Amino acid sequence: MDDEPQPTATKKSRGGAKLNFLTKLKRGEKVPLEFSQSEPAGPNTSKISAYCAKLAQNGENFPFDINDWSEMPEKEEKIEEAIEELKTVFEYSDEINTWVEKKLHDKWKSNKCKMRLKHHDKNKTVVENIASCPVEVIDTQWANMCKHWITPEFKKKSANGTASRKHLVMPHRAGTMSFVNHAIEIEVTTEKKATRSVVFQKVYRPKEGKTPNPIAEEKCV
């Protein structure tokens, strides 16, 4: 038996795995998309969503150290550049431009939160946290945010957000699937039009065996 230690397998990141479809595209081929209610729909929705995450994490276009999306420099120009790149990969329609802008915002914001929770330790010094800059983030932008996260302004905003989430009484359980795709799934399985009330019941009513949310149950009736 070989006594030499074997290298452990490297765990793939979720983001990277979600973009594996790019390696399977042939030259000139684009990912087909379906559209409904000015949003992507169908099985490839997750692919364009993952690609939007990739674009949103580009610190050159959407800097990590901007405190609020509304303050993003040259935002409209950078969003247009992102849309043009999406058109090179997907069979795109301009009807989803608003959805793309919202998705870029959501992915940019969620990435900042994820990076802070994973790589920033409030019990460490600023210098120590700056040294733990994740590879996905430009180091100068990470340093700026490390300094921002210890300000009274940010701590107050964070505390307010935590308090607000504790008052959330009716969270949905739609998962990563959009409400539009939930509606399509309902129509495929029932062969009936998915009304707003039916979609509402699907995404807010808990699964069988789970404790029902009284407010959601009241609205689902």
Coordinates of N, CA and C in Angstrom, one line a residue:
M1 N 0.8 -1.2 0.0 CA 0.0 0.0 0.0 C 0.9 1.2 0.0
D2 N 0.5 2.2 -0.8 CA 1.3 3.5 -0.8 C 1.1 4.3 0.4
D3 N 2.2 4.5 1.1 CA 2.2 5.3 2.4 C 2.2 6.8 2.2
E4 N 2.4 7.2 0.9 CA 2.4 8.6 0.6 C 1.0 9.2 0.9
P5 N 0.9 10.4 1.6 CA -0.4 11.0 1.8 C -1.0 11.5 0.5
Q6 N -2.2 11.2 0.3 CA -2.9 11.6 -0.9 C -3.5 13.0 -0.7
P7 N -3.4 13.8 -1.8 CA -4.0 15.2 -1.7 C -5.5 15.2 -1.6
T8 N -6.0 16.0 -0.8 CA -7.5 16.1 -0.6 C -8.1 16.8 -1.8
A9 N -9.3 16.4 -2.1 CA -9.9 17.0 -3.3 C -10.3 18.4 -3.0
T10 N -10.1 19.2 -3.9 CA -10.5 20.6 -3.8 C -12.0 20.8 -4.0
K11 N -12.7 21.4 -3.0 CA -14.1 21.6 -3.1 C -14.4 22.8 -4.1
K12 N -15.2 22.5 -5.0 CA -15.6 23.6 -6.0 C -16.5 24.6 -5.3
S13 N -16.3 25.8 -5.7 CA -17.2 26.9 -5.1 C -18.5 26.8 -5.9
R14 N -19.6 27.2 -5.2 CA -20.9 27.1 -5.8 C -21.0 28.0 -7.0
G15 N -20.4 29.2 -6.9 CA -20.5 30.1 -8.0 C -19.8 29.6 -9.3
G16 N -18.6 29.0 -9.1 CA -17.9 28.4 -10.2 C -18.7 27.3 -10.9
A17 N -19.3 26.4 -10.1 CA -20.1 25.3 -10.6 C -21.2 25.8 -11.4
K18 N -21.9 26.9 -11.0 CA -23.0 27.4 -11.7 C -22.7 27.9 -13.1
L19 N -21.4 28.2 -13.3 CA -21.0 28.7 -14.6 C -20.4 27.6 -15.5
N20 N -20.4 26.4 -15.1 CA -19.8 25.3 -15.8 C -20.5 25.2 -17.2
F21 N -21.7 25.6 -17.4 CA -22.3 25.5 -18.7 C -21.6 26.3 -19.8
L22 N -20.8 27.3 -19.4 CA -20.0 28.1 -20.4 C -19.0 27.2 -21.1
T23 N -18.5 26.2 -20.5 CA -17.5 25.4 -21.1 C -18.1 24.4 -22.1
K24 N -19.4 24.3 -22.1 CA -20.1 23.3 -23.0 C -20.6 24.0 -24.2
L25 N -20.5 25.4 -24.2 CA -21.1 26.1 -25.4 C -20.1 26.0 -26.6
K26 N -20.6 25.8 -27.7 CA -19.8 25.7 -28.9 C -19.6 27.1 -29.4
R27 N -18.6 27.3 -30.3 CA -18.3 28.6 -30.8 C -19.5 29.2 -31.5
G28 N -19.9 30.4 -31.1 CA -21.1 31.1 -31.7 C -22.4 30.7 -31.1
E29 N -22.4 29.6 -30.3 CA -23.7 29.2 -29.7 C -24.0 30.0 -28.5
K30 N -25.3 30.3 -28.3 CA -25.8 31.0 -27.2 C -26.8 30.2 -26.4
V31 N -27.0 30.5 -25.1 CA -27.9 29.8 -24.3 C -29.3 30.3 -24.5
P32 N -30.2 29.5 -24.9 CA -31.6 29.9 -25.2 C -32.3 30.3 -23.9
L33 N -33.2 31.3 -24.0 CA -33.9 31.8 -22.9 C -35.4 31.9 -23.2
E34 N -36.3 31.7 -22.2 CA -37.7 31.9 -22.4 C -38.0 33.2 -21.6
F35 N -39.1 33.8 -21.9 CA -39.5 35.1 -21.2 C -40.9 35.0 -20.8
S36 N -41.2 35.6 -19.6 CA -42.5 35.8 -19.1 C -42.6 36.9 -18.2
Q37 N -43.5 37.8 -18.4 CA -43.7 39.0 -17.5 C -42.4 39.8 -17.4
S38 N -41.7 40.0 -18.5 CA -40.5 40.8 -18.5 C -39.4 40.2 -17.6
E39 N -39.4 38.9 -17.5 CA -38.4 38.2 -16.7 C -37.9 36.9 -17.5
P40 N -36.7 36.5 -17.3 CA -36.3 35.2 -17.8 C -37.2 34.1 -17.2
A41 N -37.5 33.1 -17.9 CA -38.3 32.0 -17.4 C -37.7 30.6 -18.0
G42 N -38.1 29.6 -17.4 CA -37.7 28.3 -17.9 C -36.4 27.8 -17.2
P43 N -35.9 26.7 -17.7 CA -34.8 26.0 -17.1 C -33.4 26.7 -17.1
N44 N -33.3 27.7 -18.0 CA -32.0 28.4 -18.1 C -32.0 29.7 -17.3
T45 N -33.0 30.0 -16.5 CA -33.1 31.2 -15.7 C -31.9 31.2 -14.7
S46 N -31.6 30.0 -14.1 CA -30.5 30.0 -13.1 C -29.2 30.3 -13.8
K47 N -29.0 30.0 -15.1 CA -27.8 30.3 -15.7 C -27.5 31.8 -15.9
I48 N -28.6 32.5 -16.4 CA -28.4 33.9 -16.6 C -28.3 34.6 -15.2
S49 N -28.9 34.1 -14.2 CA -28.8 34.6 -12.8 C -27.4 34.5 -12.3
A50 N -26.8 33.3 -12.6 CA -25.4 33.0 -12.1 C -24.4 33.9 -12.9
Y51 N -24.7 34.2 -14.2 CA -23.8 35.0 -14.9 C -23.9 36.5 -14.4
C52 N -25.1 36.9 -14.0 CA -25.3 38.2 -13.5 C -24.5 38.4 -12.2
A53 N -24.4 37.3 -11.4 CA -23.6 37.3 -10.2 C -22.1 37.5 -10.5
K54 N -21.7 36.8 -11.6 CA -20.3 37.0 -12.0 C -20.0 38.4 -12.4
L55 N -20.9 39.0 -13.1 CA -20.8 40.4 -13.6 C -20.8 41.4 -12.4
A56 N -21.7 41.1 -11.4 CA -21.8 42.0 -10.3 C -20.6 42.0 -9.3
Q57 N -19.9 40.9 -9.4 CA -18.7 40.7 -8.5 C -17.4 41.3 -9.2
N58 N -17.6 41.9 -10.3 CA -16.4 42.5 -11.0 C -16.2 43.9 -10.3
G59 N -15.2 44.0 -9.5 CA -15.0 45.2 -8.7 C -14.5 46.4 -9.6
E60 N -14.1 46.1 -10.8 CA -13.7 47.2 -11.7 C -14.9 47.9 -12.2
N61 N -16.0 47.2 -12.4 CA -17.2 47.8 -12.9 C -18.2 48.2 -11.8
F62 N -18.3 47.3 -10.8 CA -19.2 47.6 -9.7 C -18.4 47.4 -8.4
P63 N -17.7 48.5 -8.0 CA -16.8 48.5 -6.8 C -17.4 48.0 -5.6
F64 N -16.6 47.1 -4.9 CA -17.1 46.5 -3.6 C -17.2 47.5 -2.5
D65 N -16.5 48.6 -2.6 CA -16.4 49.5 -1.5 C -17.4 50.7 -1.6
I66 N -18.3 50.6 -2.5 CA -19.4 51.6 -2.5 C -20.5 51.2 -1.5
N67 N -20.9 52.2 -0.7 CA -21.7 51.9 0.4 C -23.2 51.5 0.0
D68 N -23.6 52.2 -1.1 CA -25.0 51.9 -1.5 C -25.1 51.9 -3.0
W69 N -25.9 51.0 -3.6 CA -26.0 50.9 -5.0 C -26.4 52.2 -5.7
S70 N -27.1 53.0 -5.0 CA -27.5 54.3 -5.6 C -26.4 55.2 -5.8
E71 N -25.2 54.9 -5.1 CA -24.0 55.8 -5.2 C -23.0 55.2 -6.2
M72 N -23.4 54.1 -6.9 CA -22.5 53.5 -7.8 C -22.0 54.4 -8.9
P73 N -20.7 54.7 -9.1 CA -20.3 55.6 -10.2 C -20.5 55.0 -11.6
E74 N -20.9 55.8 -12.5 CA -21.2 55.4 -13.9 C -22.0 54.1 -14.0
K75 N -23.0 54.1 -13.1 CA -23.8 52.9 -13.0 C -24.6 52.5 -14.3
E76 N -25.2 53.5 -14.9 CA -26.0 53.2 -16.1 C -25.1 52.7 -17.2
E77 N -23.9 53.3 -17.3 CA -23.0 52.8 -18.3 C -22.5 51.4 -18.1
K78 N -22.2 51.1 -16.8 CA -21.7 49.7 -16.5 C -22.8 48.7 -16.6
I79 N -24.0 49.1 -16.3 CA -25.2 48.1 -16.5 C -25.3 47.8 -18.0
E80 N -25.2 48.9 -18.8 CA -25.3 48.7 -20.3 C -24.2 47.8 -20.8
E81 N -23.0 47.9 -20.2 CA -21.9 47.0 -20.6 C -22.2 45.6 -20.2
A82 N -22.8 45.4 -19.0 CA -23.2 44.1 -18.6 C -24.2 43.5 -19.5
I83 N -25.2 44.2 -19.9 CA -26.2 43.7 -20.8 C -25.6 43.3 -22.1
E84 N -24.7 44.1 -22.6 CA -24.0 43.8 -23.9 C -23.3 42.5 -23.8
E85 N -22.7 42.2 -22.6 CA -21.9 41.0 -22.4 C -22.9 39.8 -22.3
L86 N -24.0 40.0 -21.7 CA -25.1 39.0 -21.6 C -25.6 38.6 -23.0
K87 N -25.6 39.5 -23.8 CA -26.1 39.3 -25.2 C -25.2 38.4 -26.0
T88 N -23.9 38.4 -25.6 CA -22.9 37.5 -26.3 C -23.0 36.1 -25.8
V89 N -23.7 35.8 -24.7 CA -23.8 34.5 -24.1 C -25.2 33.9 -24.2
F90 N -26.2 34.8 -24.1 CA -27.6 34.3 -24.1 C -28.4 34.9 -25.3
E91 N -29.5 34.1 -25.6 CA -30.4 34.7 -26.6 C -31.3 35.7 -25.9
Y92 N -30.8 36.9 -25.9 CA -31.3 37.9 -25.0 C -32.4 38.7 -25.6
S93 N -33.3 39.3 -24.7 CA -34.3 40.2 -25.1 C -34.3 41.4 -24.2
D94 N -34.4 42.6 -24.8 CA -34.3 43.8 -24.0 C -35.5 44.0 -23.0
E95 N -36.5 43.1 -23.2 CA -37.6 43.2 -22.2 C -37.2 42.9 -20.8
I96 N -36.0 42.2 -20.6 CA -35.6 41.8 -19.3 C -34.5 42.8 -18.7
N97 N -34.3 43.9 -19.4 CA -33.3 44.9 -18.9 C -33.5 45.3 -17.5
T98 N -34.8 45.6 -17.1 CA -35.0 46.0 -15.7 C -34.7 44.9 -14.8
W99 N -35.1 43.6 -15.2 CA -34.8 42.5 -14.3 C -33.3 42.3 -14.1
V100 N -32.5 42.5 -15.2 CA -31.1 42.4 -15.1 C -30.5 43.4 -14.2
E101 N -31.0 44.7 -14.3 CA -30.5 45.7 -13.3 C -30.7 45.3 -11.9
K102 N -31.9 44.9 -11.6 CA -32.3 44.5 -10.3 C -31.4 43.3 -9.8
K103 N -31.2 42.3 -10.7 CA -30.4 41.2 -10.4 C -29.0 41.5 -10.1
L104 N -28.4 42.4 -10.9 CA -27.0 42.9 -10.6 C -27.0 43.6 -9.3
H105 N -27.9 44.4 -8.9 CA -28.0 45.0 -7.6 C -28.1 44.0 -6.5
D106 N -29.0 43.0 -6.7 CA -29.1 42.0 -5.6 C -27.9 41.2 -5.4
K107 N -27.3 40.8 -6.5 CA -26.1 39.9 -6.5 C -24.9 40.7 -5.9
W108 N -24.8 42.0 -6.3 CA -23.7 42.8 -5.7 C -23.9 43.0 -4.2
K109 N -25.1 43.2 -3.8 CA -25.3 43.4 -2.4 C -25.1 42.1 -1.6
S110 N -25.6 41.0 -2.1 CA -25.5 39.7 -1.4 C -24.1 39.3 -1.3
N111 N -23.3 39.6 -2.4 CA -21.9 39.2 -2.4 C -21.1 40.0 -1.3
K112 N -21.4 41.3 -1.1 CA -20.8 42.0 0.0 C -21.1 41.4 1.3
C113 N -22.4 41.1 1.5 CA -22.8 40.5 2.8 C -22.1 39.1 3.0
K114 N -22.0 38.3 2.0 CA -21.4 37.0 2.1 C -19.9 37.1 2.4
M115 N -19.2 38.0 1.7 CA -17.8 38.2 1.9 C -17.5 38.7 3.4
R116 N -18.4 39.6 3.8 CA -18.2 40.1 5.2 C -18.4 39.0 6.2
L117 N -19.4 38.3 6.1 CA -19.7 37.2 7.1 C -18.6 36.1 7.0
K118 N -18.1 35.9 5.9 CA -17.1 34.8 5.7 C -15.7 35.2 6.1
H119 N -15.3 36.4 5.8 CA -13.9 36.8 5.9 C -13.6 37.9 6.9
H120 N -14.6 38.6 7.4 CA -14.4 39.7 8.4 C -14.8 39.2 9.8
D121 N -13.9 39.4 10.7 CA -14.2 39.0 12.1 C -14.2 40.3 13.0
K122 N -15.3 40.6 13.6 CA -15.5 41.8 14.4 C -14.6 41.8 15.6
N123 N -14.1 40.6 16.0 CA -13.2 40.5 17.1 C -11.7 40.8 16.8
K124 N -11.4 40.9 15.5 CA -10.1 41.2 15.1 C -9.9 42.7 14.8
T125 N -8.6 43.0 14.8 CA -8.3 44.4 14.5 C -8.5 44.7 13.0
V126 N -8.6 46.0 12.7 CA -8.7 46.4 11.3 C -7.6 45.8 10.4
V127 N -6.4 45.9 10.9 CA -5.2 45.5 10.2 C -5.3 43.9 9.9
E128 N -5.8 43.2 10.9 CA -5.9 41.7 10.8 C -7.0 41.4 9.7
N129 N -8.1 42.1 9.8 CA -9.2 41.9 8.8 C -8.7 42.3 7.4
I130 N -8.0 43.4 7.3 CA -7.5 43.8 5.9 C -6.6 42.7 5.3
A131 N -5.9 42.0 6.2 CA -4.9 41.0 5.7 C -5.7 39.7 5.3
S132 N -6.9 39.6 5.6 CA -7.7 38.4 5.3 C -8.6 38.7 4.0
C133 N -8.1 39.6 3.2 CA -8.9 39.9 2.0 C -9.1 38.7 1.1
P134 N -10.4 38.4 0.8 CA -10.7 37.3 -0.1 C -10.2 37.5 -1.5
V135 N -9.9 36.4 -2.2 CA -9.3 36.5 -3.5 C -10.3 37.1 -4.5
E136 N -11.6 37.1 -4.2 CA -12.6 37.6 -5.1 C -12.7 39.1 -5.1
V137 N -12.1 39.7 -4.1 CA -12.3 41.2 -3.9 C -10.9 41.9 -4.1
I138 N -11.0 43.1 -4.8 CA -9.8 43.9 -4.9 C -9.4 44.4 -3.6
D139 N -8.1 44.3 -3.3 CA -7.6 44.5 -1.9 C -7.8 45.9 -1.4
T140 N -7.7 46.9 -2.2 CA -7.9 48.3 -1.7 C -9.4 48.5 -1.4
Q141 N -10.3 47.9 -2.2 CA -11.7 48.0 -1.9 C -12.1 47.2 -0.6
W142 N -11.5 46.1 -0.4 CA -11.7 45.3 0.8 C -11.2 46.2 2.1
A143 N -10.1 46.8 1.9 CA -9.5 47.6 3.0 C -10.5 48.7 3.4
N144 N -11.0 49.4 2.4 CA -12.0 50.5 2.6 C -13.2 50.0 3.4
M145 N -13.7 48.8 3.0 CA -14.9 48.3 3.6 C -14.6 47.8 5.1
C146 N -13.4 47.3 5.3 CA -13.0 46.9 6.7 C -13.1 48.1 7.6
K147 N -12.7 49.2 7.1 CA -12.7 50.5 7.9 C -14.1 51.0 8.1
H148 N -14.9 50.8 7.0 CA -16.3 51.2 7.1 C -17.2 50.4 8.1
W149 N -16.9 49.1 8.1 CA -17.7 48.1 9.0 C -17.5 48.4 10.5
I150 N -16.5 49.2 10.9 CA -16.3 49.4 12.3 C -16.9 50.8 12.7
T151 N -17.5 51.5 11.7 CA -18.0 52.9 12.0 C -19.3 52.8 12.7
P152 N -19.6 53.8 13.6 CA -20.9 53.8 14.3 C -22.1 53.8 13.3
E153 N -21.9 54.4 12.2 CA -23.0 54.5 11.2 C -23.3 53.1 10.7
F154 N -22.3 52.3 10.3 CA -22.6 51.0 9.8 C -23.2 50.1 10.9
K155 N -22.6 50.2 12.1 CA -23.1 49.3 13.2 C -24.6 49.6 13.6
K156 N -24.9 50.9 13.5 CA -26.3 51.2 13.7 C -27.2 50.7 12.6
K157 N -26.8 50.8 11.4 CA -27.6 50.3 10.3 C -27.7 48.8 10.3
S158 N -26.6 48.1 10.7 CA -26.6 46.7 10.8 C -27.6 46.2 11.9
A159 N -27.6 46.9 13.1 CA -28.5 46.6 14.2 C -29.9 46.8 13.8
N160 N -30.2 47.8 13.1 CA -31.6 48.1 12.6 C -32.0 47.0 11.7
G161 N -31.1 46.5 10.8 CA -31.5 45.5 9.9 C -31.8 44.2 10.6
T162 N -31.0 43.9 11.6 CA -31.2 42.6 12.4 C -32.5 42.7 13.1
A163 N -32.8 43.9 13.7 CA -34.1 44.0 14.4 C -35.3 43.9 13.4
S164 N -35.2 44.4 12.2 CA -36.3 44.3 11.3 C -36.5 42.9 10.8
R165 N -35.4 42.1 10.6 CA -35.6 40.7 10.2 C -36.3 39.9 11.3
K166 N -36.1 40.2 12.5 CA -36.8 39.5 13.6 C -38.3 39.7 13.6
H167 N -38.7 40.8 13.0 CA -40.2 41.1 12.9 C -40.8 40.5 11.6
L168 N -40.0 39.8 10.8 CA -40.5 39.2 9.6 C -41.4 38.0 9.9
V169 N -42.7 38.1 9.7 CA -43.6 37.1 10.1 C -44.1 36.2 9.0
M170 N -43.8 36.6 7.7 CA -44.3 35.9 6.6 C -43.2 35.7 5.5
P171 N -42.1 35.0 5.8 CA -41.1 34.7 4.8 C -41.6 33.7 3.8
H172 N -41.2 33.9 2.5 CA -41.6 32.9 1.5 C -40.6 31.8 1.5
R173 N -41.0 30.7 0.8 CA -40.2 29.5 0.7 C -40.0 29.2 -0.8
A174 N -39.9 30.2 -1.6 CA -39.7 30.0 -3.0 C -38.4 29.5 -3.4
G175 N -37.4 29.7 -2.5 CA -36.0 29.2 -2.8 C -35.4 30.1 -3.9
T176 N -34.6 29.5 -4.7 CA -33.9 30.3 -5.7 C -34.7 30.5 -7.0
M177 N -35.9 29.7 -7.1 CA -36.7 29.8 -8.2 C -37.6 31.1 -8.1
S178 N -37.7 31.8 -9.2 CA -38.5 33.0 -9.3 C -39.9 32.7 -9.2
F179 N -40.7 33.7 -8.8 CA -42.2 33.5 -8.7 C -42.7 33.2 -10.1
V180 N -42.1 33.8 -11.1 CA -42.6 33.5 -12.5 C -42.4 32.0 -12.8
N181 N -41.3 31.4 -12.5 CA -41.1 30.0 -12.7 C -42.0 29.1 -11.9
H182 N -42.3 29.6 -10.7 CA -43.2 28.8 -9.8 C -44.6 28.8 -10.5
A183 N -45.0 30.0 -11.1 CA -46.2 30.0 -11.8 C -46.3 29.1 -13.0
I184 N -45.1 29.1 -13.7 CA -45.0 28.2 -14.9 C -45.1 26.7 -14.5
E185 N -44.5 26.4 -13.4 CA -44.5 25.0 -12.9 C -45.9 24.6 -12.5
I186 N -46.7 25.5 -11.9 CA -48.1 25.2 -11.5 C -48.9 25.0 -12.8
E187 N -48.7 25.8 -13.8 CA -49.5 25.7 -15.0 C -49.2 24.4 -15.8
V188 N -47.9 24.0 -15.7 CA -47.5 22.7 -16.4 C -48.1 21.5 -15.7
T189 N -48.1 21.5 -14.3 CA -48.6 20.4 -13.6 C -50.1 20.3 -13.5
T190 N -50.7 21.5 -13.5 CA -52.2 21.5 -13.3 C -53.0 21.7 -14.6
E191 N -52.2 22.2 -15.6 CA -52.9 22.6 -16.9 C -53.9 23.6 -16.7
K192 N -53.7 24.5 -15.7 CA -54.6 25.6 -15.5 C -53.8 26.9 -15.3
K193 N -54.4 28.0 -15.5 CA -53.7 29.3 -15.4 C -53.3 29.5 -13.9
A194 N -52.1 29.9 -13.6 CA -51.7 30.1 -12.2 C -52.1 31.5 -11.8
T195 N -53.1 31.6 -11.0 CA -53.6 32.9 -10.5 C -52.6 33.4 -9.4
R196 N -52.7 34.7 -9.1 CA -51.8 35.2 -8.1 C -52.0 34.5 -6.7
S197 N -53.3 34.2 -6.4 CA -53.6 33.5 -5.1 C -53.0 32.1 -5.1
V198 N -53.0 31.4 -6.2 CA -52.5 30.1 -6.2 C -50.9 30.1 -6.1
V199 N -50.3 31.1 -6.7 CA -48.8 31.2 -6.6 C -48.5 31.6 -5.2
F200 N -49.3 32.5 -4.6 CA -49.1 32.9 -3.2 C -49.1 31.7 -2.3
Q201 N -50.1 30.9 -2.4 CA -50.2 29.7 -1.6 C -49.0 28.8 -1.7
K202 N -48.5 28.6 -2.9 CA -47.4 27.7 -3.2 C -46.1 28.2 -2.5
V203 N -45.9 29.5 -2.5 CA -44.6 30.0 -2.1 C -44.6 30.5 -0.6
Y204 N -45.8 30.7 0.0 CA -45.9 31.1 1.4 C -46.4 30.0 2.3
R205 N -47.2 29.1 1.8 CA -47.7 28.1 2.7 C -46.6 27.1 3.0
P206 N -46.4 26.7 4.3 CA -45.3 25.7 4.6 C -45.6 24.3 4.1
K207 N -44.6 23.5 3.9 CA -44.8 22.2 3.5 C -45.5 21.4 4.5
E208 N -46.1 20.3 4.1 CA -46.9 19.4 5.0 C -46.0 19.0 6.2
G209 N -46.6 19.1 7.3 CA -45.8 18.7 8.5 C -45.1 19.8 9.2
K210 N -45.1 21.0 8.5 CA -44.4 22.2 9.1 C -45.5 23.0 9.8
T211 N -45.0 23.8 10.8 CA -45.9 24.6 11.6 C -46.4 25.8 10.7
P212 N -47.7 25.9 10.4 CA -48.2 27.0 9.5 C -48.0 28.4 10.1
N213 N -47.7 29.3 9.3 CA -47.7 30.7 9.7 C -49.1 31.2 9.7
P214 N -49.6 31.7 10.8 CA -51.0 32.1 10.9 C -51.4 33.2 9.9
I215 N -50.5 34.2 9.7 CA -50.7 35.3 8.8 C -50.8 34.8 7.4
A216 N -49.8 33.9 7.0 CA -49.8 33.4 5.7 C -51.0 32.5 5.4
E217 N -51.4 31.7 6.4 CA -52.6 30.9 6.3 C -53.8 31.7 6.1
E218 N -53.9 32.8 6.8 CA -55.1 33.7 6.6 C -55.2 34.2 5.2
K219 N -54.0 34.6 4.7 CA -54.0 35.2 3.3 C -54.2 34.1 2.3
C220 N -53.9 32.9 2.6 CA -54.0 31.8 1.6 C -55.4 31.3 1.5
V221 N -56.2 31.6 2.4 CA -57.6 31.0 2.4 C -58.4 31.7 1.3

